[in-house]
Amino acid sequence: MLTRIVRSALLLAVCLLLVACAGSMIANGSPTLNHQVMVKSSLDRLVSAYESKSGRQFSELVSDRYVGEKSVLHTAVNRDFSAYHNLTISYTFNNVTFDGKDKVFAAVTFTRGWTDMATTKTKSETRETALVFVLENGSYKLYSQERPLLFGIN
């Protein structure tokens, strides 16, 4: 009896492991765990570059095909860097959807904090937005963002 329980538990564990590692797209268009992890990594790196005011690193994580022109976003982000101190962003994914080709659509709730250099007032806001990432050279890059903008608010 004990052997049968152990075998059943082992079989269940192997099945769960196979499902977790399968990496195939779920029928409803949901991204695989791999796409979710890659988009989270890209967004984490964007947030880190933004918070540390690294325009070069931030720019490397934005697609050259960025909707709304990459140069306009770059200018807006640099204005943020000049106008604000203590930039912070925390976020949670509300929904992540893979299009089956090369794009991932992500709905996020974020809390942004900053100190306005002109007034020295610290501000914070919690909002929801949508981001689109495109797969380029093996990693996801920011392709577009809906209003309210997560990056380039100034």
Short mmCIF file of C-alpha atoms in Angstrom, two decimals:
data_model
loop_
_atom_site.label_atom_id
_atom_site.label_comp_id
_atom_site.label_asym_id
_atom_site.label_seq_id
_atom_site.Cartn_x
_atom_site.Cartn_y
_atom_site.Cartn_z
CA MET A 1 0.00 0.00 0.00
CA LEU A 2 2.79 2.42 0.92
CA THR A 3 4.61 1.61 -2.34
CA ARG A 4 1.47 2.42 -4.32
CA ILE A 5 1.11 5.80 -2.57
CA VAL A 6 4.76 6.62 -3.22
CA ARG A 7 4.41 5.65 -6.89
CA SER A 8 1.28 7.77 -7.25
CA ALA A 9 2.93 10.75 -5.61
CA LEU A 10 6.01 10.33 -7.78
CA LEU A 11 3.88 10.10 -10.93
CA LEU A 12 1.94 13.21 -9.93
CA ALA A 13 5.18 15.11 -9.29
CA VAL A 14 6.59 14.09 -12.69
CA CYS A 15 3.36 15.13 -14.44
CA LEU A 16 3.38 18.52 -12.72
CA LEU A 17 7.03 18.99 -13.64
CA LEU A 18 6.33 18.15 -17.28
CA VAL A 19 3.43 20.59 -17.43
CA ALA A 20 5.54 23.34 -15.85
CA CYS A 21 8.44 22.73 -18.23
CA ALA A 22 6.46 22.07 -21.38
CA GLY A 23 6.81 25.63 -22.62
CA SER A 24 4.00 25.25 -25.12
CA MET A 25 1.40 27.93 -25.59
CA ILE A 26 -1.92 27.39 -23.89
CA ALA A 27 -4.85 27.22 -26.31
CA ASN A 28 -6.37 30.54 -25.22
CA GLY A 29 -3.31 32.52 -26.33
CA SER A 30 -1.77 32.90 -22.89
CA PRO A 31 1.99 33.25 -22.89
CA THR A 32 4.17 30.44 -21.75
CA LEU A 33 6.00 30.86 -18.49
CA ASN A 34 9.10 31.65 -20.56
CA HIS A 35 7.45 34.69 -22.20
CA GLN A 36 6.17 35.94 -18.85
CA VAL A 37 9.59 35.57 -17.25
CA MET A 38 11.28 37.33 -20.18
CA VAL A 39 8.82 40.25 -20.13
CA LYS A 40 9.16 40.58 -16.36
CA SER A 41 12.93 40.63 -16.74
CA SER A 42 12.71 43.32 -19.43
CA LEU A 43 10.33 45.46 -17.39
CA ASP A 44 12.49 45.03 -14.27
CA ARG A 45 15.53 46.21 -16.25
CA LEU A 46 13.57 49.18 -17.67
CA VAL A 47 12.45 50.18 -14.16
CA SER A 48 15.99 49.78 -12.81
CA ALA A 49 17.47 51.93 -15.60
CA TYR A 50 14.75 54.54 -15.08
CA GLU A 51 15.19 54.65 -11.30
CA SER A 52 18.99 54.92 -11.63
CA LYS A 53 18.59 57.58 -14.34
CA SER A 54 20.59 55.59 -16.86
CA GLY A 55 19.39 56.92 -20.20
CA ARG A 56 21.74 54.68 -22.20
CA GLN A 57 20.59 51.47 -20.49
CA PHE A 58 16.96 52.55 -20.74
CA SER A 59 17.30 53.29 -24.46
CA GLU A 60 18.81 49.86 -25.12
CA LEU A 61 15.63 48.28 -23.73
CA VAL A 62 13.31 50.21 -26.07
CA SER A 63 12.60 48.89 -29.55
CA ASP A 64 13.81 50.92 -32.51
CA ARG A 65 10.26 50.38 -33.80
CA TYR A 66 8.78 52.03 -30.68
CA VAL A 67 5.32 53.40 -31.47
CA GLY A 68 5.37 57.16 -31.00
CA GLU A 69 9.05 57.48 -31.90
CA LYS A 70 11.88 56.32 -29.72
CA SER A 71 13.54 59.77 -29.79
CA VAL A 72 10.43 61.40 -28.30
CA LEU A 73 10.38 58.84 -25.47
CA HIS A 74 14.12 59.33 -24.93
CA THR A 75 13.63 63.10 -24.63
CA ALA A 76 10.70 62.71 -22.20
CA VAL A 77 12.63 60.24 -20.04
CA ASN A 78 15.63 62.58 -19.91
CA ARG A 79 13.29 65.39 -18.82
CA ASP A 80 12.09 63.13 -16.00
CA PHE A 81 15.71 62.56 -15.00
CA SER A 82 16.34 66.32 -14.91
CA ALA A 83 13.12 67.29 -13.11
CA TYR A 84 12.82 64.54 -10.48
CA HIS A 85 14.86 62.89 -7.73
CA ASN A 86 14.15 59.60 -5.97
CA LEU A 87 12.32 58.01 -8.89
CA THR A 88 10.68 54.75 -7.81
CA ILE A 89 8.33 52.37 -9.59
CA SER A 90 6.78 49.20 -8.28
CA TYR A 91 4.34 47.19 -10.37
CA THR A 92 2.22 44.08 -10.59
CA PHE A 93 0.98 42.35 -13.70
CA ASN A 94 -2.79 42.28 -14.08
CA ASN A 95 -2.70 40.37 -17.35
CA VAL A 96 -0.03 39.16 -19.77
CA THR A 97 -1.02 37.94 -23.25
CA PHE A 98 1.25 36.55 -25.95
CA ASP A 99 0.09 37.19 -29.53
CA GLY A 100 1.58 33.92 -30.80
CA LYS A 101 4.15 35.76 -32.93
CA ASP A 102 6.55 38.28 -31.43
CA LYS A 103 4.55 40.58 -29.13
CA VAL A 104 3.43 40.39 -25.52
CA PHE A 105 0.72 42.69 -24.17
CA ALA A 106 0.96 43.46 -20.46
CA ALA A 107 -1.58 45.25 -18.27
CA VAL A 108 0.04 46.54 -15.08
CA THR A 109 -0.86 48.38 -11.94
CA PHE A 110 2.01 50.57 -10.82
CA THR A 111 2.92 52.90 -8.02
CA ARG A 112 5.31 55.65 -8.95
CA GLY A 113 7.08 57.96 -6.53
CA TRP A 114 9.31 60.99 -7.11
CA THR A 115 10.58 64.20 -5.60
CA ASP A 116 10.06 67.30 -7.71
CA MET A 117 13.39 69.18 -7.76
CA ALA A 118 11.70 72.57 -8.28
CA THR A 119 9.39 72.31 -5.26
CA THR A 120 11.19 69.58 -3.23
CA LYS A 121 7.77 67.97 -2.72
CA THR A 122 7.56 64.20 -2.76
CA LYS A 123 4.69 62.77 -4.74
CA SER A 124 3.24 59.34 -5.35
CA GLU A 125 0.51 57.88 -7.51
CA THR A 126 -0.97 54.48 -8.27
CA ARG A 127 -2.29 53.93 -11.77
CA GLU A 128 -2.99 51.24 -14.36
CA THR A 129 -1.54 51.11 -17.86
CA ALA A 130 -0.84 48.78 -20.75
CA LEU A 131 2.54 48.03 -22.28
CA VAL A 132 3.48 46.11 -25.41
CA PHE A 133 6.81 44.34 -25.73
CA VAL A 134 8.30 42.98 -28.95
CA LEU A 135 10.82 40.15 -29.22
CA GLU A 136 14.08 41.40 -30.75
CA ASN A 137 17.36 39.52 -30.76
CA GLY A 138 16.20 37.08 -28.09
CA SER A 139 14.82 39.57 -25.57
CA TYR A 140 11.67 41.64 -25.19
CA LYS A 141 11.93 45.38 -25.73
CA LEU A 142 9.36 48.08 -25.02
CA TYR A 143 7.29 48.61 -28.17
CA SER A 144 4.51 50.90 -26.89
CA GLN A 145 2.82 52.19 -23.76
CA GLU A 146 -0.69 53.47 -23.23
CA ARG A 147 -1.64 56.50 -21.17
CA PRO A 148 -1.05 57.02 -18.38
CA LEU A 149 2.58 56.59 -19.37
CA LEU A 150 4.80 54.55 -17.12
CA PHE A 151 7.98 56.18 -18.47
CA GLY A 152 8.49 59.70 -19.80
CA ILE A 153 5.83 61.51 -17.80
CA ASN A 154 7.43 64.98 -18.02
#
